[in-house]
Amino acid sequence: MFTGIIESIAKVEKIEKEGTNVHFTFSAPFTSELKIDQSVAHNGCCLTVVAINDNQYTLTAIHETLLKTNLGLLKKGDLVNVERCMQMGGRLDGHIVQGHVDTTAKCTEINSMDGSTEFVFVYDYDEVTVPKGSITINGVSLTVVRSGEKIFSVHIIPYTIEHTNFHTLKVGSQVNLEFDIIGKYVNRMLNQRNITN
């Protein structure tokens, strides 16, 4: 379980393929605090630490993960948002994030808002966003500003842009989305009710 509050940015140091799996090696400021089998969200995708070597650690992504997230697009030197799992008794500063990426979205607009920056995303998936609702983008807990059919926008403050990989996004960039878990259950129940009526 995560909160969507990014701890740090990790850098891709090495990418190795093994069958349909890919082993990603990263460097991050908290590498010395990690343990084997620990869960760490990378761009919002929960992965397990399988090896640690000095200031670098390795995780393995299976084929299904690579298909449903933007991790398969990573190259050596790329930056990802990272967050270790939340601790019981700690503050939930963002919202409840599972680390289970639902789909990817494409950035279609980046607009200056005189103090913040608007990012607009489109996606092809059967979940909805609502204005003032929660959304996780590349692991970052954010609030939806505008919402339409398979399109939404968020406004990002300068601090968040500087301390996450949002500063690397361009029009056309692909990001990971995790929709709000409560919204997903409500949407599923409503769809099931419509099917049975």
mmCIF file of C-alpha atoms in Angstrom:
data_model
loop_
_atom_site.group_PDB
_atom_site.id
_atom_site.type_symbol
_atom_site.label_atom_id
_atom_site.label_comp_id
_atom_site.label_asym_id
_atom_site.label_seq_id
_atom_site.Cartn_x
_atom_site.Cartn_y
_atom_site.Cartn_z
ATOM 1 C CA MET A 1 0.000 0.000 0.000
ATOM 2 C CA PHE A 2 1.258 3.472 -0.921
ATOM 3 C CA THR A 3 0.193 7.101 -0.518
ATOM 4 C CA GLY A 4 1.222 8.689 -3.814
ATOM 5 C CA ILE A 5 3.678 11.006 -2.054
ATOM 6 C CA ILE A 6 6.939 10.542 -3.950
ATOM 7 C CA GLU A 7 10.029 10.026 -1.794
ATOM 8 C CA SER A 8 12.639 10.462 -4.477
ATOM 9 C CA ILE A 9 13.568 10.038 -8.108
ATOM 10 C CA ALA A 10 15.496 6.922 -9.128
ATOM 11 C CA LYS A 11 17.730 6.632 -12.180
ATOM 12 C CA VAL A 12 17.769 3.639 -14.522
ATOM 13 C CA GLU A 13 21.322 2.257 -14.434
ATOM 14 C CA LYS A 14 20.891 -1.012 -16.337
ATOM 15 C CA ILE A 15 18.210 -2.956 -18.227
ATOM 16 C CA GLU A 16 18.592 -6.692 -18.836
ATOM 17 C CA LYS A 17 16.126 -9.007 -20.589
ATOM 18 C CA GLU A 18 15.600 -12.603 -19.504
ATOM 19 C CA GLY A 19 12.952 -14.347 -21.573
ATOM 20 C CA THR A 20 9.878 -12.121 -21.407
ATOM 21 C CA ASN A 21 11.012 -10.606 -18.085
ATOM 22 C CA VAL A 22 13.079 -7.462 -17.735
ATOM 23 C CA HIS A 23 15.466 -6.760 -14.833
ATOM 24 C CA PHE A 24 15.759 -3.044 -14.055
ATOM 25 C CA THR A 25 18.667 -1.760 -11.983
ATOM 26 C CA PHE A 26 18.193 1.644 -10.354
ATOM 27 C CA SER A 27 20.127 4.017 -8.135
ATOM 28 C CA ALA A 28 18.265 6.039 -5.494
ATOM 29 C CA PRO A 29 19.167 8.038 -2.372
ATOM 30 C CA PHE A 30 17.581 5.424 -0.064
ATOM 31 C CA THR A 31 19.181 2.310 -1.618
ATOM 32 C CA SER A 32 21.171 1.636 1.579
ATOM 33 C CA GLU A 33 17.894 1.362 3.517
ATOM 34 C CA LEU A 34 16.309 -1.214 1.187
ATOM 35 C CA LYS A 35 15.992 -4.934 1.836
ATOM 36 C CA ILE A 36 15.495 -7.901 -0.475
ATOM 37 C CA ASP A 37 11.753 -8.647 -0.967
ATOM 38 C CA GLN A 38 10.776 -5.064 -0.141
ATOM 39 C CA SER A 39 8.027 -3.447 -2.233
ATOM 40 C CA VAL A 40 8.823 -0.161 -3.957
ATOM 41 C CA ALA A 41 6.534 1.704 -6.350
ATOM 42 C CA HIS A 42 8.237 2.836 -9.571
ATOM 43 C CA ASN A 43 6.134 5.327 -11.546
ATOM 44 C CA GLY A 44 3.286 3.962 -9.433
ATOM 45 C CA CYS A 45 3.942 0.289 -10.216
ATOM 46 C CA CYS A 46 4.628 -1.923 -7.191
ATOM 47 C CA LEU A 47 7.757 -4.049 -7.761
ATOM 48 C CA THR A 48 9.858 -6.265 -5.497
ATOM 49 C CA VAL A 49 13.543 -5.671 -4.767
ATOM 50 C CA VAL A 50 15.413 -8.830 -5.847
ATOM 51 C CA ALA A 51 19.047 -7.694 -5.489
ATOM 52 C CA ILE A 52 21.090 -4.906 -3.880
ATOM 53 C CA ASN A 53 24.639 -4.003 -4.844
ATOM 54 C CA ASP A 54 26.236 -0.954 -3.195
ATOM 55 C CA ASN A 55 24.094 2.063 -4.187
ATOM 56 C CA GLN A 56 22.076 0.162 -6.791
ATOM 57 C CA TYR A 57 19.144 -2.242 -6.539
ATOM 58 C CA THR A 58 17.369 -4.503 -9.030
ATOM 59 C CA LEU A 59 13.717 -5.350 -9.640
ATOM 60 C CA THR A 60 12.092 -7.692 -12.143
ATOM 61 C CA ALA A 61 9.069 -6.783 -14.272
ATOM 62 C CA ILE A 62 7.086 -9.585 -15.883
ATOM 63 C CA HIS A 63 5.630 -9.405 -19.393
ATOM 64 C CA GLU A 64 2.144 -8.430 -18.124
ATOM 65 C CA THR A 65 3.608 -5.475 -16.195
ATOM 66 C CA LEU A 66 5.535 -4.304 -19.242
ATOM 67 C CA LEU A 67 2.377 -4.428 -21.375
ATOM 68 C CA LYS A 68 0.204 -2.446 -18.968
ATOM 69 C CA THR A 69 2.668 0.210 -17.784
ATOM 70 C CA ASN A 70 5.226 2.605 -19.224
ATOM 71 C CA LEU A 71 8.124 0.640 -17.689
ATOM 72 C CA GLY A 72 8.739 -1.142 -20.976
ATOM 73 C CA LEU A 73 9.582 2.249 -22.522
ATOM 74 C CA LEU A 74 12.367 2.993 -20.035
ATOM 75 C CA LYS A 75 15.920 3.523 -21.255
ATOM 76 C CA LYS A 76 19.206 3.749 -19.375
ATOM 77 C CA GLY A 77 19.436 7.164 -17.729
ATOM 78 C CA ASP A 78 15.664 7.686 -17.473
ATOM 79 C CA LEU A 79 14.189 8.940 -14.204
ATOM 80 C CA VAL A 80 11.274 7.344 -12.363
ATOM 81 C CA ASN A 81 9.250 8.384 -9.326
ATOM 82 C CA VAL A 82 9.790 6.063 -6.360
ATOM 83 C CA GLU A 83 7.961 5.502 -3.091
ATOM 84 C CA ARG A 84 8.460 2.812 -0.474
ATOM 85 C CA CYS A 85 5.323 1.223 0.983
ATOM 86 C CA MET A 86 3.561 3.135 3.736
ATOM 87 C CA GLN A 87 4.122 2.314 7.397
ATOM 88 C CA MET A 88 1.215 1.512 9.703
ATOM 89 C CA GLY A 89 0.609 4.441 12.011
ATOM 90 C CA GLY A 90 2.046 6.965 9.554
ATOM 91 C CA ARG A 91 0.163 9.876 8.030
ATOM 92 C CA LEU A 92 -1.721 9.247 4.785
ATOM 93 C CA ASP A 93 -0.717 12.492 3.096
ATOM 94 C CA GLY A 94 -1.932 11.568 -0.390
ATOM 95 C CA HIS A 95 -4.650 8.953 -0.913
ATOM 96 C CA ILE A 96 -4.847 5.153 -0.820
ATOM 97 C CA VAL A 97 -2.681 3.862 -3.675
ATOM 98 C CA GLN A 98 -2.295 0.140 -4.325
ATOM 99 C CA GLY A 99 0.642 0.287 -6.716
ATOM 100 C CA HIS A 100 -1.435 -1.618 -9.278
ATOM 101 C CA VAL A 101 -1.327 0.368 -12.513
ATOM 102 C CA ASP A 102 -4.632 0.237 -14.394
ATOM 103 C CA THR A 103 -3.527 1.598 -17.741
ATOM 104 C CA THR A 104 -1.367 4.216 -19.416
ATOM 105 C CA ALA A 105 -2.353 7.660 -20.674
ATOM 106 C CA LYS A 106 -0.861 10.098 -23.160
ATOM 107 C CA CYS A 107 -0.083 13.701 -22.340
ATOM 108 C CA THR A 108 -1.815 15.898 -24.946
ATOM 109 C CA GLU A 109 -1.311 19.403 -23.512
ATOM 110 C CA ILE A 110 0.981 21.219 -21.101
ATOM 111 C CA ASN A 111 -0.204 24.727 -20.244
ATOM 112 C CA SER A 112 1.197 27.422 -17.961
ATOM 113 C CA MET A 113 -1.421 28.535 -15.416
ATOM 114 C CA ASP A 114 0.415 31.503 -13.842
ATOM 115 C CA GLY A 115 1.806 29.691 -10.802
ATOM 116 C CA SER A 116 1.026 26.104 -11.693
ATOM 117 C CA THR A 117 1.134 23.938 -14.812
ATOM 118 C CA GLU A 118 -1.835 22.150 -16.345
ATOM 119 C CA PHE A 119 -1.219 18.681 -17.765
ATOM 120 C CA VAL A 120 -3.973 17.133 -19.910
ATOM 121 C CA PHE A 121 -4.123 13.366 -20.428
ATOM 122 C CA VAL A 122 -6.202 11.037 -22.596
ATOM 123 C CA TYR A 123 -6.634 7.322 -21.974
ATOM 124 C CA ASP A 124 -8.467 4.295 -23.383
ATOM 125 C CA TYR A 125 -9.865 2.423 -20.401
ATOM 126 C CA ASP A 126 -13.250 1.748 -18.796
ATOM 127 C CA GLU A 127 -12.771 3.824 -15.645
ATOM 128 C CA VAL A 128 -13.834 7.395 -15.033
ATOM 129 C CA THR A 129 -12.397 10.445 -13.351
ATOM 130 C CA VAL A 130 -14.398 13.092 -11.501
ATOM 131 C CA PRO A 131 -13.555 16.728 -10.781
ATOM 132 C CA LYS A 132 -11.820 17.037 -7.387
ATOM 133 C CA GLY A 133 -11.375 13.247 -7.328
ATOM 134 C CA SER A 134 -8.062 11.468 -6.782
ATOM 135 C CA ILE A 135 -5.866 10.046 -9.548
ATOM 136 C CA THR A 136 -2.370 8.597 -9.440
ATOM 137 C CA ILE A 137 -0.083 9.578 -12.323
ATOM 138 C CA ASN A 138 3.358 7.919 -12.437
ATOM 139 C CA GLY A 139 2.841 7.191 -8.745
ATOM 140 C CA VAL A 140 1.992 10.790 -7.804
ATOM 141 C CA SER A 141 -1.245 11.389 -5.873
ATOM 142 C CA LEU A 142 -3.055 14.237 -7.629
ATOM 143 C CA THR A 143 -6.464 15.913 -7.799
ATOM 144 C CA VAL A 144 -8.444 15.952 -11.048
ATOM 145 C CA VAL A 145 -9.316 19.493 -12.172
ATOM 146 C CA ARG A 146 -11.239 19.001 -15.432
ATOM 147 C CA SER A 147 -12.837 15.679 -16.318
ATOM 148 C CA GLY A 148 -14.401 14.411 -19.537
ATOM 149 C CA GLU A 149 -14.928 11.115 -21.289
ATOM 150 C CA LYS A 150 -11.506 9.431 -21.182
ATOM 151 C CA ILE A 151 -9.772 12.793 -20.759
ATOM 152 C CA PHE A 152 -8.813 14.782 -17.662
ATOM 153 C CA SER A 153 -6.432 17.454 -16.454
ATOM 154 C CA VAL A 154 -4.421 18.120 -13.313
ATOM 155 C CA HIS A 155 -2.635 21.251 -12.107
ATOM 156 C CA ILE A 156 0.874 20.727 -10.740
ATOM 157 C CA ILE A 157 2.684 23.140 -8.429
ATOM 158 C CA PRO A 158 6.353 23.953 -9.108
ATOM 159 C CA TYR A 159 7.554 21.916 -6.093
ATOM 160 C CA THR A 160 5.956 18.737 -7.424
ATOM 161 C CA ILE A 161 7.320 19.301 -10.912
ATOM 162 C CA GLU A 162 10.838 19.791 -9.540
ATOM 163 C CA HIS A 163 10.783 16.794 -7.173
ATOM 164 C CA THR A 164 9.153 14.219 -9.487
ATOM 165 C CA ASN A 165 9.692 13.188 -13.090
ATOM 166 C CA PHE A 166 6.909 15.553 -14.208
ATOM 167 C CA HIS A 167 9.682 17.921 -15.299
ATOM 168 C CA THR A 168 10.639 15.342 -17.963
ATOM 169 C CA LEU A 169 7.140 15.034 -19.468
ATOM 170 C CA LYS A 170 6.379 16.401 -22.917
ATOM 171 C CA VAL A 171 3.323 16.340 -25.147
ATOM 172 C CA GLY A 172 3.149 12.719 -26.290
ATOM 173 C CA SER A 173 4.729 11.281 -23.120
ATOM 174 C CA GLN A 174 3.123 8.115 -21.793
ATOM 175 C CA VAL A 175 2.334 7.895 -18.066
ATOM 176 C CA ASN A 176 0.980 5.226 -15.712
ATOM 177 C CA LEU A 177 -2.499 5.695 -14.244
ATOM 178 C CA GLU A 178 -4.050 4.169 -11.163
ATOM 179 C CA PHE A 179 -7.655 5.231 -10.683
ATOM 180 C CA ASP A 180 -9.049 5.851 -7.195
ATOM 181 C CA ILE A 181 -9.835 2.484 -5.573
ATOM 182 C CA ILE A 182 -13.162 3.714 -4.109
ATOM 183 C CA GLY A 183 -14.215 5.101 -7.486
ATOM 184 C CA LYS A 184 -13.336 1.795 -9.149
ATOM 185 C CA TYR A 185 -15.589 -0.168 -6.781
ATOM 186 C CA VAL A 186 -18.471 2.292 -7.240
ATOM 187 C CA ASN A 187 -18.067 2.159 -11.021
ATOM 188 C CA ARG A 188 -18.035 -1.641 -10.981
ATOM 189 C CA MET A 189 -21.179 -1.846 -8.815
ATOM 190 C CA LEU A 190 -23.053 0.603 -11.019
ATOM 191 C CA ASN A 191 -22.059 -1.302 -14.171
ATOM 192 C CA GLN A 192 -23.177 -4.608 -12.650
ATOM 193 C CA ARG A 193 -26.507 -3.067 -11.622
ATOM 194 C CA ASN A 194 -27.051 -1.800 -15.180
ATOM 195 C CA ILE A 195 -26.321 -5.275 -16.575
ATOM 196 C CA THR A 196 -28.833 -6.988 -14.257
ATOM 197 C CA ASN A 197 -31.628 -4.412 -14.823
#
